[in-house]
Short mmCIF file of C-alpha atoms in Angstrom, two decimals:
data_model
loop_
_atom_site.label_atom_id
_atom_site.label_comp_id
_atom_site.label_asym_id
_atom_site.label_seq_id
_atom_site.Cartn_x
_atom_site.Cartn_y
_atom_site.Cartn_z
CA MET G 1192 -13.57 -4.43 9.80
CA ARG G 1193 -17.54 -3.64 10.14
CA GLN G 1194 -17.53 -0.48 8.47
CA ARG G 1195 -15.15 -2.63 5.49
CA VAL G 1196 -18.12 -5.98 4.66
CA VAL G 1197 -20.45 -2.69 4.41
CA GLN G 1198 -18.89 -1.36 2.35
CA VAL G 1199 -18.10 -4.74 0.42
CA ALA G 1200 -21.38 -5.05 -0.01
CA LEU G 1201 -23.18 -1.97 -0.80
CA THR G 1202 -20.92 -1.75 -3.02
CA ALA G 1203 -22.12 -5.15 -5.06
CA VAL G 1204 -26.00 -4.08 -4.25
CA LEU G 1205 -25.26 -1.12 -5.42
CA VAL G 1206 -23.34 -2.91 -8.78
CA ALA G 1207 -26.29 -5.76 -8.91
CA LEU G 1208 -28.37 -2.91 -9.23
CA ALA G 1209 -27.15 -0.61 -12.01
CA LEU G 1210 -26.89 -3.73 -13.61
CA LEU G 1211 -30.23 -4.52 -13.77
CA ALA G 1212 -31.84 -1.68 -13.06
CA VAL G 1213 -30.52 0.92 -16.00
CA PRO G 1214 -32.26 -1.74 -18.54
CA LEU G 1215 -35.26 -2.61 -16.87
CA ALA G 1216 -35.09 1.21 -17.60
CA LEU G 1217 -35.07 1.37 -20.96
CA ALA G 1218 -37.23 -1.66 -21.24
CA ILE G 1219 -40.30 0.15 -19.56
CA ARG G 1220 -39.36 3.30 -21.20
CA SER G 1221 -39.76 0.32 -25.20
CA SER G 1222 -42.53 -0.77 -24.25
CA LEU G 1223 -45.32 2.09 -23.78
CA TYR G 1224 -43.59 3.87 -26.44
CA ALA G 1225 -44.56 1.14 -28.41
CA GLY G 1226 -47.71 -0.39 -25.89
CA GLN G 1227 -49.11 3.67 -27.21
CA ARG G 1228 -48.39 3.28 -31.10
CA ASP G 1229 -50.55 -0.52 -31.07
CA ALA G 1230 -52.99 1.49 -28.69
CA LEU G 1231 -53.01 3.82 -31.35
CA GLU G 1232 -52.96 1.77 -34.73
CA ARG G 1233 -56.17 -0.84 -32.91
CA ALA G 1234 -58.11 2.93 -33.12
CA ALA G 1235 -56.97 3.61 -36.37
CA LEU G 1236 -58.51 0.06 -37.66
CA SER G 1237 -61.19 0.87 -35.90
CA ALA G 1238 -62.08 4.04 -37.64
CA ALA G 1239 -61.38 2.22 -41.12
CA VAL G 1240 -63.45 0.30 -41.11
CA ARG G 1241 -66.42 2.65 -40.32
CA VAL G 1242 -65.13 4.82 -43.50
CA SER G 1243 -67.86 4.16 -46.84
CA PRO G 1244 -66.15 3.53 -50.34
CA ASP G 1245 -69.39 6.40 -50.81
CA TYR G 1246 -67.24 8.90 -48.12
CA THR G 1247 -65.40 10.48 -51.57
CA ALA G 1248 -69.20 11.10 -52.98
CA GLY G 1249 -71.17 13.15 -49.35
CA ASP G 1250 -71.51 10.36 -47.57
CA PRO G 1251 -71.52 10.59 -43.57
CA VAL G 1252 -68.80 8.90 -42.27
CA GLU G 1253 -68.61 8.35 -38.30
CA LEU G 1254 -65.35 7.54 -37.34
CA PRO G 1255 -65.40 6.23 -33.13
CA ALA G 1256 -64.60 9.02 -30.65
CA PRO G 1257 -61.33 9.27 -29.31
CA HIS G 1258 -59.72 8.92 -25.74
CA PRO G 1259 -59.05 11.45 -23.98
CA GLY G 1260 -55.60 13.18 -25.49
CA GLU G 1261 -55.67 11.53 -29.00
CA ARG G 1262 -56.75 13.06 -32.47
CA ILE G 1263 -58.20 10.87 -35.51
CA GLY G 1264 -59.28 11.78 -38.60
CA LEU G 1265 -59.59 10.72 -42.47
CA TYR G 1266 -57.76 11.69 -45.02
CA ASP G 1267 -59.33 11.69 -49.04
CA PRO G 1268 -56.51 10.24 -51.79
CA ARG G 1269 -55.78 14.11 -52.06
CA LEU G 1270 -54.44 15.00 -48.48
CA GLY G 1271 -56.89 16.66 -47.55
CA LEU G 1272 -59.10 16.20 -44.21
CA ARG G 1273 -62.42 14.34 -44.28
CA GLU G 1274 -63.89 13.63 -40.90
CA GLY G 1275 -62.54 14.76 -37.63
CA THR G 1276 -59.51 16.37 -35.91
CA GLY G 1277 -55.39 16.64 -37.25
CA PRO G 1278 -54.19 19.11 -39.40
CA SER G 1279 -55.36 21.07 -42.15
CA THR G 1280 -52.27 18.12 -44.58
CA GLY G 1281 -52.17 15.52 -44.14
CA ASP G 1282 -48.28 14.28 -42.87
CA PRO G 1283 -45.61 12.60 -44.33
CA ALA G 1284 -47.86 10.11 -41.86
CA VAL G 1285 -50.78 10.09 -43.96
CA ARG G 1286 -48.57 10.56 -47.49
CA ARG G 1287 -47.23 6.79 -45.73
CA ALA G 1288 -50.23 5.50 -45.85
CA LEU G 1289 -51.52 6.27 -49.31
CA GLY G 1290 -48.80 3.77 -50.90
CA ALA G 1291 -50.74 0.88 -49.46
CA VAL G 1292 -48.29 -0.07 -45.48
CA VAL G 1293 -49.15 0.74 -42.33
CA ALA G 1294 -46.74 4.38 -40.81
CA ARG G 1295 -45.98 5.07 -38.22
CA THR G 1296 -43.59 8.59 -36.04
CA GLY G 1297 -43.00 10.63 -33.95
CA THR G 1298 -43.10 14.34 -35.40
CA GLY G 1299 -44.41 17.32 -33.60
CA GLY G 1300 -44.80 16.35 -30.18
CA GLU G 1301 -46.72 13.43 -31.48
CA LEU G 1302 -46.95 10.13 -31.84
CA VAL G 1303 -48.58 8.98 -35.02
CA VAL G 1304 -50.23 5.86 -37.38
CA ALA G 1305 -51.93 6.02 -39.98
CA VAL G 1306 -53.30 3.14 -41.72
CA PRO G 1307 -54.13 3.49 -45.38
CA VAL G 1308 -58.20 2.70 -45.89
CA SER G 1309 -58.60 -0.12 -49.21
CA HIS G 1310 -61.82 -0.57 -51.43
CA ALA G 1311 -61.65 -2.40 -54.76
CA GLU G 1312 -57.92 -3.37 -54.38
CA GLN G 1313 -57.11 0.38 -53.99
CA VAL G 1314 -56.36 2.48 -51.68
CA ILE G 1315 -59.65 5.43 -51.37
CA GLY G 1316 -58.25 7.24 -47.82
CA VAL G 1317 -56.19 7.12 -44.90
CA VAL G 1318 -56.88 7.27 -41.26
CA ARG G 1319 -54.84 9.06 -38.54
CA ALA G 1320 -54.66 9.10 -35.08
CA ALA G 1321 -52.38 10.97 -32.93
CA SER G 1322 -50.98 11.31 -28.41
CA PRO G 1323 -49.24 13.77 -27.26
CA VAL G 1324 -45.28 12.35 -26.84
CA SER G 1325 -46.31 14.50 -23.25
CA ALA G 1326 -48.51 12.32 -21.79
CA VAL G 1327 -46.67 8.65 -22.49
CA ARG G 1328 -43.38 10.84 -20.97
CA GLY G 1329 -45.62 10.99 -17.82
CA ARG G 1330 -46.83 7.60 -17.69
CA ILE G 1331 -41.93 6.94 -18.28
CA LEU G 1332 -41.82 9.11 -15.49
CA LEU G 1333 -44.34 7.38 -13.05
CA GLY G 1334 -43.05 3.52 -13.96
CA TRP G 1335 -39.49 5.22 -13.29
CA GLY G 1336 -40.03 6.26 -9.97
CA ALA G 1337 -42.02 2.93 -8.59
CA LEU G 1338 -38.45 1.33 -10.74
CA ALA G 1339 -36.30 3.50 -8.26
CA GLY G 1340 -38.87 3.41 -4.72
CA ALA G 1341 -38.09 -0.15 -5.43
CA CYS G 1342 -34.05 -0.19 -5.89
CA ALA G 1343 -34.00 2.27 -2.50
CA LEU G 1344 -36.18 -0.25 -0.88
CA ALA G 1345 -33.32 -2.77 -1.51
CA LEU G 1346 -30.81 -0.43 -0.78
CA ALA G 1347 -32.18 -0.02 2.38
CA VAL G 1348 -32.65 -3.73 3.23
CA ALA G 1349 -28.62 -4.50 1.51
CA VAL G 1350 -27.67 -1.75 4.72
CA LEU G 1351 -29.79 -4.13 6.76
CA VAL G 1352 -28.70 -7.20 6.33
CA ALA G 1353 -24.85 -5.92 5.59
CA ARG G 1354 -24.89 -3.74 9.32
CA ARG G 1355 -25.92 -7.06 10.53
CA GLN G 1356 -23.89 -9.50 9.32
CA ALA G 1357 -21.27 -6.86 9.87
CA ARG G 1358 -21.63 -7.73 13.36
CA ALA G 1359 -22.24 -10.85 13.20
CA LEU G 1360 -18.63 -11.29 10.99
CA ALA G 1361 -16.49 -8.83 13.76
CA ALA G 1362 -17.71 -9.57 17.04
CA PRO G 1363 -14.90 -12.65 16.89
CA LEU G 1364 -11.77 -10.81 15.68
CA GLU G 1365 -12.75 -7.73 18.18
CA HIS G 1366 -13.62 -10.46 21.04
CA LEU G 1367 -9.74 -12.31 19.51
CA SER G 1368 -8.49 -8.43 19.30
CA ARG G 1369 -9.02 -8.39 23.15
CA HIS G 1370 -8.41 -11.60 23.84
CA CYS G 1371 -5.29 -10.05 22.96
CA ARG G 1372 -4.80 -7.22 24.37
CA ALA G 1373 -5.24 -8.77 27.26
CA VAL G 1374 -2.15 -12.02 26.72
CA THR G 1375 -0.33 -8.44 25.70
CA ALA G 1376 -1.37 -6.44 28.91
CA GLY G 1377 -0.09 -10.04 30.76
CA ASP G 1378 -3.14 -12.08 31.82
CA LEU G 1379 -1.14 -15.75 30.39
CA GLY G 1380 -4.10 -17.40 31.22
CA ALA G 1381 -6.67 -15.87 28.63
CA ARG G 1382 -8.07 -18.27 26.27
CA ALA G 1383 -10.15 -16.92 22.90
CA ALA G 1384 -13.87 -17.75 23.40
CA PRO G 1385 -15.02 -20.36 20.55
CA SER G 1386 -18.43 -18.36 18.05
CA SER G 1387 -20.42 -19.72 15.45
CA ILE G 1388 -17.94 -18.87 11.76
CA ALA G 1389 -15.49 -21.99 11.55
CA GLU G 1390 -12.00 -20.23 9.63
CA VAL G 1391 -12.77 -17.65 13.06
CA ASP G 1392 -12.42 -20.73 15.32
CA GLN G 1393 -9.86 -22.49 13.44
CA VAL G 1394 -7.58 -19.12 13.60
CA ALA G 1395 -8.82 -19.04 17.68
CA ARG G 1396 -7.90 -22.81 18.05
CA THR G 1397 -4.39 -22.53 17.26
CA HIS G 1398 -3.69 -18.92 18.82
CA ASN G 1399 -5.16 -20.87 22.22
CA GLU G 1400 -2.68 -23.59 21.55
CA MET G 1401 0.33 -21.40 20.69
CA LEU G 1402 -0.53 -19.28 23.33
CA HIS G 1403 -1.33 -23.01 25.81
CA GLY G 1404 2.47 -23.91 24.77
CA LEU G 1405 4.14 -20.55 25.15
CA THR G 1406 2.58 -20.02 28.07
CA GLU G 1407 4.47 -23.95 29.17
CA LEU G 1408 7.46 -22.31 28.39
CA LEU G 1409 7.27 -19.15 30.10
CA CYS G 1410 6.58 -20.92 32.65
CA HIS G 1411 9.59 -23.49 32.63
CA GLU G 1412 12.38 -21.02 32.22
CA ARG G 1413 11.06 -18.76 34.81
CA ASP G 1414 10.63 -22.18 37.05
CA PHE G 1415 13.96 -22.72 35.92
CA THR G 1416 15.36 -19.61 36.55
CA ALA G 1417 14.26 -19.28 39.95
CA ASN G 1418 15.29 -22.42 40.65
CA ALA G 1419 19.14 -21.52 40.03
CA SER G 1420 18.54 -18.17 41.38
CA HIS G 1421 17.63 -19.88 44.92
CA GLN G 1422 20.33 -22.82 44.47
CA LEU G 1423 23.30 -20.58 43.75
CA ARG G 1424 22.49 -17.96 46.52
CA THR G 1425 22.56 -20.67 49.60
CA PRO G 1426 26.58 -21.65 48.66
CA LEU G 1427 27.61 -17.87 47.86
CA THR G 1428 25.83 -16.40 51.68
CA GLY G 1429 27.77 -19.44 53.13
CA LEU G 1430 30.93 -18.75 51.11
CA GLN G 1431 30.47 -15.05 52.23
CA LEU G 1432 30.24 -16.18 55.52
CA ALA G 1433 33.64 -18.41 55.08
CA LEU G 1434 35.07 -15.67 53.92
CA GLU G 1435 33.51 -13.00 56.48
CA ALA G 1436 34.51 -15.31 59.34
CA GLY G 1437 38.44 -16.07 57.52
CA LEU G 1438 39.33 -12.72 57.49
CA ALA G 1439 38.37 -11.82 60.52
CA LYS G 1440 41.36 -13.94 62.22
CA ASP G 1441 44.27 -12.81 62.77
CA ASP G 1442 46.49 -13.52 59.41
CA ALA G 1443 48.32 -10.93 57.22
CA GLY G 1444 48.98 -13.77 54.70
CA LEU G 1445 45.50 -13.71 53.09
CA ARG G 1446 43.50 -11.27 54.34
CA PRO G 1447 43.93 -9.90 50.99
CA VAL G 1448 43.44 -13.01 48.74
CA LEU G 1449 39.75 -13.84 50.59
CA ARG G 1450 39.47 -9.38 51.35
CA GLU G 1451 39.09 -10.20 47.25
CA ALA G 1452 37.20 -13.41 46.85
CA LEU G 1453 35.18 -11.76 49.17
CA ASP G 1454 34.75 -9.07 46.87
CA THR G 1455 34.49 -11.83 43.46
CA SER G 1456 31.11 -13.52 45.51
CA ARG G 1457 29.63 -10.21 46.47
CA ARG G 1458 29.14 -9.31 43.24
CA LEU G 1459 28.17 -12.91 41.94
CA HIS G 1460 25.68 -12.33 44.18
CA ARG G 1461 24.84 -9.07 42.91
CA THR G 1462 24.90 -10.79 39.03
CA VAL G 1463 22.67 -12.85 40.28
CA GLU G 1464 20.10 -11.40 41.85
CA GLU G 1465 20.20 -8.71 38.73
CA VAL G 1466 19.61 -11.80 35.83
CA LEU G 1467 17.23 -12.82 38.07
CA ARG G 1468 15.34 -9.88 38.47
CA LEU G 1469 15.83 -9.39 34.27
CA ALA G 1470 14.37 -12.28 34.76
CA ARG G 1471 11.48 -11.33 35.91
CA ALA G 1472 10.33 -7.99 34.64
CA HIS G 1473 9.59 -10.02 30.92
CA GLY G 1474 6.78 -8.39 29.71
CA LEU G 1475 6.00 -6.24 32.63
CA HIS G 1476 8.45 -2.85 32.61
CA ARG G 1477 8.96 -1.22 36.26
CA PRO G 1478 12.53 -0.41 35.38
CA PRO G 1479 14.76 -0.20 38.79
CA VAL G 1480 14.90 3.70 41.07
CA PRO G 1481 18.39 5.50 40.39
CA ASP G 1482 19.90 4.29 44.03
CA ARG G 1483 23.79 4.49 43.65
CA PRO G 1484 25.69 8.13 42.23
CA VAL G 1485 28.16 7.60 38.89
CA ARG G 1486 30.29 9.21 40.30
CA ARG G 1487 30.96 6.06 42.92
CA LEU G 1488 30.24 3.61 40.73
CA LEU G 1489 32.75 4.46 37.62
CA ARG G 1490 35.61 4.22 41.21
CA GLU G 1491 34.42 0.77 41.78
CA ALA G 1492 35.04 -0.29 38.15
CA GLU G 1493 38.01 1.42 38.28
CA GLU G 1494 39.17 0.14 41.01
CA HIS G 1495 38.05 -3.79 40.05
CA TRP G 1496 39.16 -3.84 36.53
CA HIS G 1497 42.19 -1.55 36.80
CA GLY G 1498 44.35 -5.15 38.04
CA PRO G 1499 43.27 -7.37 35.41
CA LEU G 1500 43.59 -4.88 32.51
CA ALA G 1501 47.53 -3.94 34.20
CA ARG G 1502 48.02 -8.21 34.17
CA ASP G 1503 47.31 -7.59 30.55
CA GLY G 1504 50.17 -4.41 29.84
CA ARG G 1505 47.16 -2.08 29.40
CA ARG G 1506 45.26 0.95 31.20
CA LEU G 1507 41.98 2.00 32.44
CA VAL G 1508 41.13 5.19 31.78
CA CYS G 1509 38.23 6.36 33.79
CA ALA G 1510 36.99 10.25 33.37
CA ALA G 1511 33.49 11.95 34.31
CA ARG G 1512 32.75 14.94 32.11
CA ASP G 1513 31.09 17.90 33.64
CA VAL G 1514 28.16 15.28 35.62
CA PRO G 1515 27.21 16.43 38.62
CA GLU G 1516 28.03 14.90 41.92
CA GLU G 1517 23.94 14.06 42.88
CA ALA G 1518 23.19 12.19 39.46
CA LEU G 1519 21.74 8.34 40.46
CA VAL G 1520 21.58 5.89 38.15
CA PRO G 1521 20.17 2.15 38.86
CA GLY G 1522 23.56 0.00 40.70
CA ALA G 1523 22.83 -3.61 40.33
CA PRO G 1524 22.12 -3.23 36.19
CA VAL G 1525 24.48 -0.72 35.51
CA ALA G 1526 27.45 -2.03 36.96
CA GLU G 1527 26.71 -5.07 35.04
CA ILE G 1528 26.35 -3.70 31.31
CA LEU G 1529 29.47 -1.51 32.29
CA GLY G 1530 31.01 -5.55 33.75
CA VAL G 1531 30.07 -6.91 30.62
CA LEU G 1532 31.43 -3.47 28.40
CA LEU G 1533 34.92 -4.46 30.43
CA ASP G 1534 35.62 -8.14 30.23
CA ASN G 1535 34.45 -7.69 26.15
CA ALA G 1536 37.80 -5.42 25.79
CA ARG G 1537 40.01 -6.76 28.25
CA VAL G 1538 39.15 -10.14 26.13
CA HIS G 1539 38.94 -9.11 22.09
CA GLY G 1540 40.33 -5.71 22.73
CA ARG G 1541 43.43 -4.32 22.50
CA GLY G 1542 45.19 -1.10 24.14
CA THR G 1543 44.10 1.15 26.71
CA VAL G 1544 40.77 0.97 27.68
CA ARG G 1545 38.35 4.32 28.02
CA LEU G 1546 35.26 3.55 30.28
CA THR G 1547 34.06 8.41 29.84
CA VAL G 1548 30.33 9.15 31.71
CA ARG G 1549 29.00 11.89 29.44
CA ASP G 1550 25.93 14.77 31.11
CA LEU G 1551 23.08 14.71 27.94
CA GLY G 1552 20.65 16.82 30.04
CA ASP G 1553 17.95 13.91 31.30
CA ALA G 1554 20.31 11.78 30.05
CA LEU G 1555 23.83 10.24 30.73
CA ALA G 1556 26.31 8.49 28.63
CA LEU G 1557 28.81 6.40 29.11
CA ASP G 1558 31.06 4.65 26.82
CA VAL G 1559 33.56 2.21 27.20
CA ALA G 1560 36.32 2.13 23.78
CA ASP G 1561 39.72 0.80 24.05
CA GLU G 1562 42.15 0.50 20.45
CA GLY G 1563 40.88 -2.22 18.86
CA THR G 1564 37.78 -2.76 15.14
CA VAL G 1565 34.58 -4.79 14.95
CA ALA G 1566 34.45 -7.18 12.03
CA GLY G 1567 31.60 -7.21 9.94
CA ASP G 1568 27.94 -6.56 11.25
CA GLY G 1569 28.11 -4.97 14.23
CA THR G 1570 24.44 -5.03 15.78
CA ARG G 1571 25.37 -9.29 15.97
CA LEU G 1572 27.38 -8.52 18.50
CA PHE G 1573 24.06 -7.71 19.89
CA GLU G 1574 22.41 -11.66 18.69
CA ARG G 1575 22.69 -14.32 21.07
CA GLY G 1576 25.01 -16.59 20.80
CA HIS G 1577 26.83 -14.33 17.98
CA THR G 1578 30.67 -14.58 18.91
CA GLY G 1579 33.57 -13.64 16.92
CA GLY G 1580 35.53 -15.44 19.58
CA THR G 1581 35.74 -18.47 21.56
CA GLY G 1582 32.79 -17.05 23.90
CA SER G 1583 29.26 -18.24 24.07
CA GLY G 1584 28.10 -14.10 22.93
CA ILE G 1585 25.90 -14.52 25.39
CA GLY G 1586 27.14 -11.23 27.57
CA LEU G 1587 26.28 -8.37 25.16
CA ALA G 1588 23.32 -9.87 24.43
CA LEU G 1589 22.80 -10.23 28.33
CA ALA G 1590 23.82 -6.13 29.11
CA ARG G 1591 21.25 -5.96 25.39
CA ASP G 1592 18.37 -6.44 27.41
CA LEU G 1593 19.48 -5.48 30.85
CA ALA G 1594 19.26 -1.77 29.23
CA LEU G 1595 16.45 -1.77 27.97
CA SER G 1596 15.64 -2.45 31.63
CA LEU G 1597 15.87 1.02 32.30
CA ASP G 1598 14.87 2.44 29.57
CA GLY G 1599 17.87 2.40 28.36
CA ARG G 1600 19.89 1.31 25.26
CA LEU G 1601 23.19 0.41 24.13
CA SER G 1602 24.36 0.62 20.21
CA LEU G 1603 28.17 -0.46 18.47
CA ALA G 1604 29.24 3.23 18.15
CA ARG G 1605 32.09 2.78 16.70
CA PRO G 1606 33.66 -0.36 14.88
CA ALA G 1607 36.83 1.42 14.39
CA HIS G 1608 38.56 2.33 17.27
CA THR G 1609 35.15 0.18 19.29
CA THR G 1610 33.54 2.30 21.58
CA PHE G 1611 30.02 1.02 22.85
CA THR G 1612 27.88 3.54 24.17
CA LEU G 1613 25.04 2.87 26.92
CA LEU G 1614 22.85 5.31 27.35
CA VAL G 1615 20.81 5.76 30.61
CA PRO G 1616 17.50 8.27 32.11
CA LEU G 1617 18.66 10.60 35.01
CA GLY G 1618 17.28 9.97 38.23
CA PRO G 1619 16.79 12.83 40.27
CA ALA G 1620 18.91 14.12 43.19
CA GLY G 1621 18.71 12.21 46.42
#
């Protein structure tokens, strides 16, 4: 930001200097040449008034003393030098002056001005004044040097002013950037401070208002999640205690039903805990610790989902390909994801359901496949609220969020013979 402001300011200054300095340099050159010719013309006129009409008869001529570097000479109508200094024979400027005009030329490295001397309406001679061009060029170079110095001074002042303005403009934006980074890091109480720039202050106020609204919304959602989880955990705990008490009684007919109800309540309890963990983890990168062997997780999934699929006349096939016994994954979230995928295959899929675990070295791939087909855009399956049937469209979105919280990934691998693949980083043994 600061460099761009300085670059823009310097570009504007350089363009302005170029537009002003180039014409001014040409004007200095033209003015000095014109001034030197005017000086030569004045010197020639001053000498011409001193020439007597009888100089051709031998009357002496007293020409004024020339300035340093100048030469003044008197020429007769036959172009011969009669007095002063100059070429022995008149040059083209002298020839032109014999025509009763003032001649100005530049030849042979000299500036030349020739003034006619008239008597009785006749030209009786020519006074020629000349000076070297190098003297004028020296003054031109001095003038250009002074102009370059002024431009350099203006450029230096522009750099200082541009840097100061760049700091003044960039400081509020840099503060706003630091504030945004603090919010990203989790400090929702950070607010952008006002500055002296109205446009930046407007952005800061809008940002603060947006952040305030988002903070309020997030607090309401977190409070709702915490309240709902708390209110669900209490009756679930009571239900589990009641079911455990029923199992303690000697009633062989009710024991299988009570055990299944107890297992279901425990899974519901784990689901509530996992949803609460996911809600608390938003904005914080804290993946859960791998704590359950993947083969054990596979057996638990098979035990739970074999019955529901069998009642629908469908098979469940579970397999682990070269997966070590000690391979660990976060048990609760992975179990929830597999539950969503297997339930999705039971409700929306067809044919045999296959749950396969593959070892990828530093990660595990868990594939849930059936013999159905996904119609339409498969990427929309993970959008919250999108459903192809009578569901709520939350299950796959929740499974994707749980996968991201594990530093993993959930994707639709194949739409035909529908296959979902969950990639989970592999935890260390033990």
